[in-house]
CSV table of C-alpha atoms (C1' of nucleotides) in Angstrom, one decimal:
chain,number,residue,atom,x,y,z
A,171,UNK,CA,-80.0,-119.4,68.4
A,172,UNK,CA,-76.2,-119.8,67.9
A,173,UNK,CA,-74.0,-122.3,69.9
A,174,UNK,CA,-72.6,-121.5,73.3
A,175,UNK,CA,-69.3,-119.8,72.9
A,176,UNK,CA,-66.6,-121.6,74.3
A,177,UNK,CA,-65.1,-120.1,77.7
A,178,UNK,CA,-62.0,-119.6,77.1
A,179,UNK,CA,-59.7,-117.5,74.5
A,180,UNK,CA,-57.1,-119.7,72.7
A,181,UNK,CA,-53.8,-118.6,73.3
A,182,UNK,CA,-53.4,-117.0,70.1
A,183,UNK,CA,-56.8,-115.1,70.7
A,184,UNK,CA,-55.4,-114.5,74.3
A,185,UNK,CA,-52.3,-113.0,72.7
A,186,UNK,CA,-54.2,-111.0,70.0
A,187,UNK,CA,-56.8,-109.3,72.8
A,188,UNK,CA,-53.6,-108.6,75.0
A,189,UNK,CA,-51.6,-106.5,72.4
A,190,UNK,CA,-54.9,-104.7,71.3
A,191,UNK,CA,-55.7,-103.6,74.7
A,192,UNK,CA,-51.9,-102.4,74.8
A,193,UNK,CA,-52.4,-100.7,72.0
A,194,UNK,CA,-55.3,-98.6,72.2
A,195,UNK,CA,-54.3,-97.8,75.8
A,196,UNK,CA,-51.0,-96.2,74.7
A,197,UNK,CA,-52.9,-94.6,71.7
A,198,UNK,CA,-55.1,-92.9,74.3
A,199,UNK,CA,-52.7,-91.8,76.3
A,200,UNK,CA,-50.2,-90.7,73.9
A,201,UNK,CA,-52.9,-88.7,72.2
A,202,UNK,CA,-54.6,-87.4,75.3
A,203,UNK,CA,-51.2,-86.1,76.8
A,204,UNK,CA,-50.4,-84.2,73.5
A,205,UNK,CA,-53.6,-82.6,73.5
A,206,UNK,CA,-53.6,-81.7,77.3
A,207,UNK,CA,-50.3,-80.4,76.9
A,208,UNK,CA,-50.9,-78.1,73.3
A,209,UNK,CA,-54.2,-77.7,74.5
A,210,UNK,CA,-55.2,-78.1,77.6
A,211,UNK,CA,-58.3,-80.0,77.1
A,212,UNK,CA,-58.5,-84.0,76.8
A,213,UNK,CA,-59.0,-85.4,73.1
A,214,UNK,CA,-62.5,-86.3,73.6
A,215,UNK,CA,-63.2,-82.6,74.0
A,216,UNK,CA,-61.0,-82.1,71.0
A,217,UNK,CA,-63.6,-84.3,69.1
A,218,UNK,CA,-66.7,-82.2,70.1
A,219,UNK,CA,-65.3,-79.3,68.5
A,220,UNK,CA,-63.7,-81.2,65.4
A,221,UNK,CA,-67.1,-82.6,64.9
A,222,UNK,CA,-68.5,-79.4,65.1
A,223,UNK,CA,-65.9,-77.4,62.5
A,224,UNK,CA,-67.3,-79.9,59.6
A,225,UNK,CA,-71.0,-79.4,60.3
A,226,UNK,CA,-73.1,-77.2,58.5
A,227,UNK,CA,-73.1,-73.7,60.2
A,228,UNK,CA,-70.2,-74.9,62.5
A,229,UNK,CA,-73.3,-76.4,64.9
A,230,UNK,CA,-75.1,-79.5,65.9
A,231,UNK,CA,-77.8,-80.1,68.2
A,232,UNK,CA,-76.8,-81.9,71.4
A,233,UNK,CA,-78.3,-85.4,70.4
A,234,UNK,CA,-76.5,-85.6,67.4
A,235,UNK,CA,-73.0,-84.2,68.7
A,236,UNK,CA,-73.6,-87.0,71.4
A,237,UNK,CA,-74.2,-90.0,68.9
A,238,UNK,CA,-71.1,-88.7,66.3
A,239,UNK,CA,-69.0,-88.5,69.4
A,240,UNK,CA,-70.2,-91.6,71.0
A,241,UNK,CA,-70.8,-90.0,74.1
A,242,UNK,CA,-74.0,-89.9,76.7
A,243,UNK,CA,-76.0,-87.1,76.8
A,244,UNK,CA,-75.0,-86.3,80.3
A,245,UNK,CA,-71.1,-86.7,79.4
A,246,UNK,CA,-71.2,-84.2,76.5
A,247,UNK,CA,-73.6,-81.6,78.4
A,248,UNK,CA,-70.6,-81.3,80.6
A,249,UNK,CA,-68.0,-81.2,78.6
A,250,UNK,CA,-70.0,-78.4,76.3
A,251,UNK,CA,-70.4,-76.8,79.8
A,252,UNK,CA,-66.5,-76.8,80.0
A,253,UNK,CA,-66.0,-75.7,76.6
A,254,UNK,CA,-68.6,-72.9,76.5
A,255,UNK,CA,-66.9,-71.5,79.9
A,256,UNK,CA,-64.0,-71.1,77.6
A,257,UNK,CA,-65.8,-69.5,75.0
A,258,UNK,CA,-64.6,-71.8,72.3
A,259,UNK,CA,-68.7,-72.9,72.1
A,260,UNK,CA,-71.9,-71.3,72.3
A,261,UNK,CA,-75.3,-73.0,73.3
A,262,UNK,CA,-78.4,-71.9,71.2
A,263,UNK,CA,-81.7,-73.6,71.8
A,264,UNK,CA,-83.5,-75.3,68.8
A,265,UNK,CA,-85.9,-73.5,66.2
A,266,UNK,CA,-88.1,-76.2,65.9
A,267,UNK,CA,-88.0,-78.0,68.8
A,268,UNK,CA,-88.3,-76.7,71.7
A,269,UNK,CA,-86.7,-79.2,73.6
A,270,UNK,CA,-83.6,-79.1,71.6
A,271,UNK,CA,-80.3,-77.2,72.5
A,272,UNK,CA,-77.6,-76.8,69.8
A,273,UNK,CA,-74.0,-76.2,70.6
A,274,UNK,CA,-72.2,-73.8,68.1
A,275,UNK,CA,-68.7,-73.6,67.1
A,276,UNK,CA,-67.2,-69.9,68.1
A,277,UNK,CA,-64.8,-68.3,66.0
A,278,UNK,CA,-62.3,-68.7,69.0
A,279,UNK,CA,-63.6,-72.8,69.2
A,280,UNK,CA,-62.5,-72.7,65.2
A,281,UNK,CA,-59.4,-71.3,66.1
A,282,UNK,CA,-58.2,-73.5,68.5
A,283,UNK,CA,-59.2,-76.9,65.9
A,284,UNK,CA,-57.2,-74.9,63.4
A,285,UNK,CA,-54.2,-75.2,66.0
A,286,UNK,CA,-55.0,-78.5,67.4
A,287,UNK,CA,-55.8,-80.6,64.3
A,288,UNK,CA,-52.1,-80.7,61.8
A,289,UNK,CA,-50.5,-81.7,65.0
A,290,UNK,CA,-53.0,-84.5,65.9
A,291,UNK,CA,-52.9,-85.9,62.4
A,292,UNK,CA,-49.4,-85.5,61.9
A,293,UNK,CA,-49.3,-87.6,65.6
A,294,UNK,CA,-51.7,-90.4,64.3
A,295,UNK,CA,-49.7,-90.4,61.0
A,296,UNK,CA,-46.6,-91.2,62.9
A,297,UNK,CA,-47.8,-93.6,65.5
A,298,UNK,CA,-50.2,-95.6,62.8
A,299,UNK,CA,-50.7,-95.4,59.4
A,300,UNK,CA,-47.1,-94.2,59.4
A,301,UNK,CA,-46.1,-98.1,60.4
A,302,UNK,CA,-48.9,-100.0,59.0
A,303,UNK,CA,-49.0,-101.5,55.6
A,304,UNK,CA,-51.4,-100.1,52.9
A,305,UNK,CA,-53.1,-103.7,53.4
A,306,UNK,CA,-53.3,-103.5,57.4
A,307,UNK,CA,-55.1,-100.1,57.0
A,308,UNK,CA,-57.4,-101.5,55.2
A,309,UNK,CA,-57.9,-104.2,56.9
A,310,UNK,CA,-58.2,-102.2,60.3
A,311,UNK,CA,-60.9,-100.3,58.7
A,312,UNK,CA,-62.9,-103.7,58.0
A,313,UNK,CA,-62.3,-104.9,61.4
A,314,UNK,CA,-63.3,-101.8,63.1
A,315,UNK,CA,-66.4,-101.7,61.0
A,316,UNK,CA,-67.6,-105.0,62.4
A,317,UNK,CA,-66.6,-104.6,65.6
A,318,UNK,CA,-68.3,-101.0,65.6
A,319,UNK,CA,-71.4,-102.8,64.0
A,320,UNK,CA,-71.4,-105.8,66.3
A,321,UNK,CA,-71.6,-102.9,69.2
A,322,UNK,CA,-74.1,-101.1,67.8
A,323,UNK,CA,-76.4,-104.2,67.0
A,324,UNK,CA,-75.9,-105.0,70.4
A,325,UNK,CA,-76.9,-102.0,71.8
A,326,UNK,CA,-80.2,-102.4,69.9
A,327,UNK,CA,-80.6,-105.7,71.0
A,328,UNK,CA,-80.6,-105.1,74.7
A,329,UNK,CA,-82.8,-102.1,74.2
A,330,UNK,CA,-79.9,-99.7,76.3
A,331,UNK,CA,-81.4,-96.6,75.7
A,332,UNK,CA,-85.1,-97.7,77.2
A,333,UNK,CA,-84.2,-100.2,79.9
A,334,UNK,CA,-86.3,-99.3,83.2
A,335,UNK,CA,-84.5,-101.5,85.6
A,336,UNK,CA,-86.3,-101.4,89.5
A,337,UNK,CA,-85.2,-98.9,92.1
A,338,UNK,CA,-82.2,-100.2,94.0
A,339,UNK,CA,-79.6,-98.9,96.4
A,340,UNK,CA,-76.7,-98.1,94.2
A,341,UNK,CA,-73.4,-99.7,94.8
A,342,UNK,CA,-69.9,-99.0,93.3
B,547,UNK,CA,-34.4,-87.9,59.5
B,548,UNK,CA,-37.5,-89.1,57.9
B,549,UNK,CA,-39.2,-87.1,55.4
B,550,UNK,CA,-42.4,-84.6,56.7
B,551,UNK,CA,-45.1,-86.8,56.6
B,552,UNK,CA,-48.3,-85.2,54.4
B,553,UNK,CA,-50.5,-82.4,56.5
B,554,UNK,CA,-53.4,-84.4,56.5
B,555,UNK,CA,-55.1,-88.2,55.9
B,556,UNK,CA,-56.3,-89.3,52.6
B,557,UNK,CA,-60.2,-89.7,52.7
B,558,UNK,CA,-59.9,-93.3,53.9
B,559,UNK,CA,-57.5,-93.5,55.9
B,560,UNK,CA,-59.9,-90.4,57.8
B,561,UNK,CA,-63.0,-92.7,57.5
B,562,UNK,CA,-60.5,-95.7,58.9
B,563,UNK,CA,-59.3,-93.6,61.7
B,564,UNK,CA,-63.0,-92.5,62.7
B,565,UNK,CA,-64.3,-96.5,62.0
B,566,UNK,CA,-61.1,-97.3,64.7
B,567,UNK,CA,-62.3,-94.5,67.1
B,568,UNK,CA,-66.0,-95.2,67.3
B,569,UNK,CA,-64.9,-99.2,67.9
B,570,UNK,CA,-62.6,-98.9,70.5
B,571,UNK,CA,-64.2,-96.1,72.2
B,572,UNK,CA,-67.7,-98.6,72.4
B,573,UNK,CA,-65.7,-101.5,72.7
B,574,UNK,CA,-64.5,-99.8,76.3
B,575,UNK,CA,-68.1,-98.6,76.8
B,576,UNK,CA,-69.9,-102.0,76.7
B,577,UNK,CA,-67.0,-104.2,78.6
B,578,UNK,CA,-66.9,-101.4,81.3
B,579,UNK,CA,-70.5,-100.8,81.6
B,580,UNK,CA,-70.8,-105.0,81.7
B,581,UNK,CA,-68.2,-105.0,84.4
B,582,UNK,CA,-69.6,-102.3,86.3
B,583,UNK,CA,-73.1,-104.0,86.3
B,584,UNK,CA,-71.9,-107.3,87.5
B,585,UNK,CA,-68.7,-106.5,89.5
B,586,UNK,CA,-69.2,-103.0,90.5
B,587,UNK,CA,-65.8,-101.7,89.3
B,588,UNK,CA,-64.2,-100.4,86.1
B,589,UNK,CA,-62.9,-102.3,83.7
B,590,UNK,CA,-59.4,-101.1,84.8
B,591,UNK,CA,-59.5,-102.2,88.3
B,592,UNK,CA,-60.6,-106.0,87.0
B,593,UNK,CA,-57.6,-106.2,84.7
B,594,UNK,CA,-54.9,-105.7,87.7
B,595,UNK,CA,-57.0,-108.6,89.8
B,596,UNK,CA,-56.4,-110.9,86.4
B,597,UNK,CA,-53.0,-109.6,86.0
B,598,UNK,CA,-52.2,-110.7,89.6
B,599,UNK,CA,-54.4,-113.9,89.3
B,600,UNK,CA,-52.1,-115.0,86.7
B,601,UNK,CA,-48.7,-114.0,88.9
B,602,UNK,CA,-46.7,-116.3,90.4
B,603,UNK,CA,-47.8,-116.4,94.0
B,604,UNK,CA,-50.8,-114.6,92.7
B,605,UNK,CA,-48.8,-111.3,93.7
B,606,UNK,CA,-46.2,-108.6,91.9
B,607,UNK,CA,-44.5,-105.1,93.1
B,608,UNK,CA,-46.5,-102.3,92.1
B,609,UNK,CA,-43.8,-101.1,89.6
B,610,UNK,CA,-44.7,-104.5,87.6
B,611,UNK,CA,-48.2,-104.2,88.1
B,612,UNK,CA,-48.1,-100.8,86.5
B,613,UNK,CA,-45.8,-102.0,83.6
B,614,UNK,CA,-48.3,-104.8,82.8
B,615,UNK,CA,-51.6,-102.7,82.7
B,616,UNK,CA,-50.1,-99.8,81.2
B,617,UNK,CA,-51.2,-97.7,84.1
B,618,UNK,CA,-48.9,-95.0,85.7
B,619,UNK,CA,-47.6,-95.5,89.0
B,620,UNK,CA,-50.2,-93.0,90.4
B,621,UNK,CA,-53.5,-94.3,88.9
B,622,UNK,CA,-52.0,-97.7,90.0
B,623,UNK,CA,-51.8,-96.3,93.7
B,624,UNK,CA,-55.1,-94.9,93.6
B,625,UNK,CA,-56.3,-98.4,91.7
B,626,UNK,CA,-55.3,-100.5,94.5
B,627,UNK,CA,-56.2,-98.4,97.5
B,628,UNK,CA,-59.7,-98.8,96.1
B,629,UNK,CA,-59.2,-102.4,95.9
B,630,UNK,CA,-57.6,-103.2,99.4
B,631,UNK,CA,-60.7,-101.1,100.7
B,632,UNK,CA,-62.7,-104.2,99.3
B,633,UNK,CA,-60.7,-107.0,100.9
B,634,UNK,CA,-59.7,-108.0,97.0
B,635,UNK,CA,-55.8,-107.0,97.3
B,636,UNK,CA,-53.4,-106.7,100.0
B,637,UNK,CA,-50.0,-104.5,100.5
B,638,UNK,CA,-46.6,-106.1,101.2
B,639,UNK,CA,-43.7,-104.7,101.6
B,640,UNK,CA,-40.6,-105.5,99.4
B,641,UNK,CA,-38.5,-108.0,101.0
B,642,UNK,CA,-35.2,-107.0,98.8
B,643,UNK,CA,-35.3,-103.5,97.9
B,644,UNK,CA,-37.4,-101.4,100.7
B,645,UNK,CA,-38.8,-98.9,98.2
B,646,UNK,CA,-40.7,-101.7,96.8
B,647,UNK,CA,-44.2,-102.8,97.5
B,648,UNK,CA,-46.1,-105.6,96.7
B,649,UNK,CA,-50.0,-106.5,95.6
B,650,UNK,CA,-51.1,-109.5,96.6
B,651,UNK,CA,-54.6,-111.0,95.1
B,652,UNK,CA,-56.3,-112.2,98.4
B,653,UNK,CA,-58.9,-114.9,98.7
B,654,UNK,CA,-62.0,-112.9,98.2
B,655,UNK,CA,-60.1,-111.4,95.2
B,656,UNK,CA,-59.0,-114.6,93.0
B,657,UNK,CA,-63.2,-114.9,93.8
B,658,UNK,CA,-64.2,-112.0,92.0
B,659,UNK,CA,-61.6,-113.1,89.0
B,660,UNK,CA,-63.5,-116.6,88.8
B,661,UNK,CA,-66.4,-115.1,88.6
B,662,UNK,CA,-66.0,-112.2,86.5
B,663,UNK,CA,-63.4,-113.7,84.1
B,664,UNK,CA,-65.9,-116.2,82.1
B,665,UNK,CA,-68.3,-113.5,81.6
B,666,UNK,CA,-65.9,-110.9,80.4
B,667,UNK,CA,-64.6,-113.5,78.3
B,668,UNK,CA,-67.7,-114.6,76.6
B,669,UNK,CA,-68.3,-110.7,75.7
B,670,UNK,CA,-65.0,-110.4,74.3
B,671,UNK,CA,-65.5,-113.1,72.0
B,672,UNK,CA,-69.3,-112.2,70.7
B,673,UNK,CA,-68.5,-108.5,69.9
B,674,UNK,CA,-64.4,-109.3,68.6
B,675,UNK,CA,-63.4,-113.1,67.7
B,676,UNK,CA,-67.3,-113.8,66.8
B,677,UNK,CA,-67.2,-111.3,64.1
B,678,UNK,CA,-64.0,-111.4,62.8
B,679,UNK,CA,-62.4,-114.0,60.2
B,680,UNK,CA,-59.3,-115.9,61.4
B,681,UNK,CA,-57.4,-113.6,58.9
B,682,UNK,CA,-58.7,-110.8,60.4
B,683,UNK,CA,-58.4,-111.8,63.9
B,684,UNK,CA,-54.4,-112.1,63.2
B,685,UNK,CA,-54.0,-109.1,61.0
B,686,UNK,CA,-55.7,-107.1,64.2
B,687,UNK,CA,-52.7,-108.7,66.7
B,688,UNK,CA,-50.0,-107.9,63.9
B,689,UNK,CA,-51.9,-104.5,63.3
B,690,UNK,CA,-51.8,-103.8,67.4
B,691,UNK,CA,-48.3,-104.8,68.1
B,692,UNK,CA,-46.9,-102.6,65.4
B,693,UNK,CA,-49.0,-99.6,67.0
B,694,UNK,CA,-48.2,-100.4,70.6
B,695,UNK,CA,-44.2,-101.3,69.4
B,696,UNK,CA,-43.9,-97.2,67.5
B,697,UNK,CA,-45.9,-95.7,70.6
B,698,UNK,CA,-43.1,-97.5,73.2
B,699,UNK,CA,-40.8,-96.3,71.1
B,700,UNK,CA,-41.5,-93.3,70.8
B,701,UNK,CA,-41.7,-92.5,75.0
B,702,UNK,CA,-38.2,-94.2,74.9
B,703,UNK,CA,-37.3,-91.7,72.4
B,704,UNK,CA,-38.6,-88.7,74.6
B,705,UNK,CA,-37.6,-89.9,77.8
B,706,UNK,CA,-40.9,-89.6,79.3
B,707,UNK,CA,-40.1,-91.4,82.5
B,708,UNK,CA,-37.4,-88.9,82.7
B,709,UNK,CA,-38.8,-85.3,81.6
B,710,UNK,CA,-37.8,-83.1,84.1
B,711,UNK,CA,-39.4,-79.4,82.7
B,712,UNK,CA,-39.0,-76.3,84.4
B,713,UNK,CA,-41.1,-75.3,87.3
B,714,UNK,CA,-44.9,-73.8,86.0
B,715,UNK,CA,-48.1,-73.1,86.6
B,716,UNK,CA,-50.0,-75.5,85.7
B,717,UNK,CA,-53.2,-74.7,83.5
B,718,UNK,CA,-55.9,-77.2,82.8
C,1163,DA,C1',-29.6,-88.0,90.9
C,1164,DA,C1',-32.7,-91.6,89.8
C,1165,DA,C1',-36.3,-95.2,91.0
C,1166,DG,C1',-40.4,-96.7,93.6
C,1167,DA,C1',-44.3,-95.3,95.5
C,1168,DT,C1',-47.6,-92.2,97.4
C,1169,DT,C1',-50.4,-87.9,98.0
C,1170,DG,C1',-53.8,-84.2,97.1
C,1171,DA,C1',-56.0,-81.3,94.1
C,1172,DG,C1',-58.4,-80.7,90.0
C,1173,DA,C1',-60.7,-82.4,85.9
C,1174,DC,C1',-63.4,-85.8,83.6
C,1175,DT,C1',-66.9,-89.6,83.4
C,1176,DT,C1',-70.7,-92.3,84.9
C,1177,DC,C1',-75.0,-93.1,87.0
C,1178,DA,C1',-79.5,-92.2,88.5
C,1179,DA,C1',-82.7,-88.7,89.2
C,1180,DT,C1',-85.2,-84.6,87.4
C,1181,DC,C1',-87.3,-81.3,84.4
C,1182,DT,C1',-89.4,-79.9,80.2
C,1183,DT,C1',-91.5,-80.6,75.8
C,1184,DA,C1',-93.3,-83.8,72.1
D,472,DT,C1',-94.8,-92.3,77.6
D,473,DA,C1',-90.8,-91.2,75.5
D,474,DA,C1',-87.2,-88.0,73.9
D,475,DG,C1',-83.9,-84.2,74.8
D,476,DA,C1',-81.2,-82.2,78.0
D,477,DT,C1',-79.4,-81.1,82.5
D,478,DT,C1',-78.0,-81.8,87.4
D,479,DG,C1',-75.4,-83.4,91.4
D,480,DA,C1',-72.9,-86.9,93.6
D,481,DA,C1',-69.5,-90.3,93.6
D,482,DG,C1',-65.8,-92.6,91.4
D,483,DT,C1',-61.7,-92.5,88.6
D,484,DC,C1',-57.8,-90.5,86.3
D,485,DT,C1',-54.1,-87.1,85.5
D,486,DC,C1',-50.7,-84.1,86.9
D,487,DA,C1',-47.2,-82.1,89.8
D,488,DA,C1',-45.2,-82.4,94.1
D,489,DT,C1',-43.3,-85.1,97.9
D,490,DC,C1',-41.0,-88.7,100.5
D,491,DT,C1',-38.0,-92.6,101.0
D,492,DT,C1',-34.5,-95.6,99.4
D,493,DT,C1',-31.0,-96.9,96.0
DNA sequence: AAAGATTGAGACTTCAATCTTA
DNA sequence: TAAGATTGAAGTCTCAATCTTT
């Protein structure tokens, strides 16, 4: 049992939280205009296929793709819906599980991520290891391991993926 | 003219890059799912209430508003039609300039601030500050302002406010 | 012409519910 | 019962176009 936090940021931590959020919201945006504008498709779709041009056989099944991408199962069968309608994808089901779908990488999809990808890393280049130190990379690595592991503990903890919470009128 | 920077990232600054990815991208998973839960809205539409909370007056024109959550005009519209619908923001018109319109945080909305802001808070601080060493936690502000400072100027540099391209169809 | 703000359409994401197989 | 995947509805965001005022 660890102490209660306190309440409040300190100003410093205030400050700190502040430019991050700035950050990675222009980072976003900035990358998701490029790629709607080269490509037409949003980054995160980007990253299905990207994942999917370093797997073995070009494919993944569904469950996978979804944890590598960090994305929910429902949120990636749509945007593999999207891609397949633009034959850049193919769905396949699984050999050995008949449950199991497996989204494969079309010679057009491979096309495109050879297209897409020198001009997204040439854009993250420029907008962040390009003005970072050799020690701040490193040391956003670190921090984005812990944060990514504190996340992921979390998740764990609070049992996300099973919770059963009672029928209720939903609300937004 | 700066040299062309190298096709591609070194193997870790790739496995830094993905490390940054995966943590921001769960980072805004958990604090929008969290603010969803408890507030029913996105974390998005909870920042402008805090930004205005903290106003003077509690209020600021739309133009501001935007600046300060690095949120186009549009989404900002759309943002704060959603939250006048609620009763949490009100619309005033701009005494000096009559283009100008201005949010004001209403009763009910500085509510949903006190309420949701110590929650919110105390997240924030278990899955960032909580994990990282005071080192760390200033490295990531030093870190963030460098990639927010090259992203702002960089739309400065393409006039993005001001891109005027030729008519088009548009493709999605 | 440019700035401030809005509008409507289309695309993406989330959520809860459903269906099938393990 | 749980895991894998999909579905449909509702919400949000983006983009381009529009309208008003400077």
């Amino acid at each position: 049992m660890t102490e209660r936090s306190p309440r409040w940021l300190s100003d410093s931590e205030q400050e700190t939280w502040r430019a991050f959020l700035r950050a990675s919201r222009l980072l976003e945006v900035a990358l998701d205009a490029q790629m709607q504008q080269e490509q037409q498709m949003p980054t995160a779709h980007y990253l299905i296929l990207a994942m999917l041009s370093e797997a073995d056989g070009r494919q993944l099944r569904m469950r996978d793709l979804a944890a590598s991408t960090q994305s929910s199962r429902s949120r990636l069968t749509h945007a593999v819906d999207r891609l397949e309608q633009r034959g850049l994808v193919e769905r396949h089901s699984c050999p050995d599980d008949r449950r199991g779908q497996v989204a494969v990488l079309t010679v057009a999809g491979w096309r495109v991520v050879a297209k897409a990808a020198p001009l997204h890393v040439d854009r993250v280049r420029q907008v962040v290891f390009d003005v970072l130190s050799p020690d701040e990379v490193v040391a956003l690595g670190r921090i984005s391991e812990r944060i990514a592991g504190a996340l992921e503990r979390d998740f764990v903890d609070r049992g996300v993926s099973r919770a059963r919470p009672v029928p209720s009128d939903r609300q937004r």
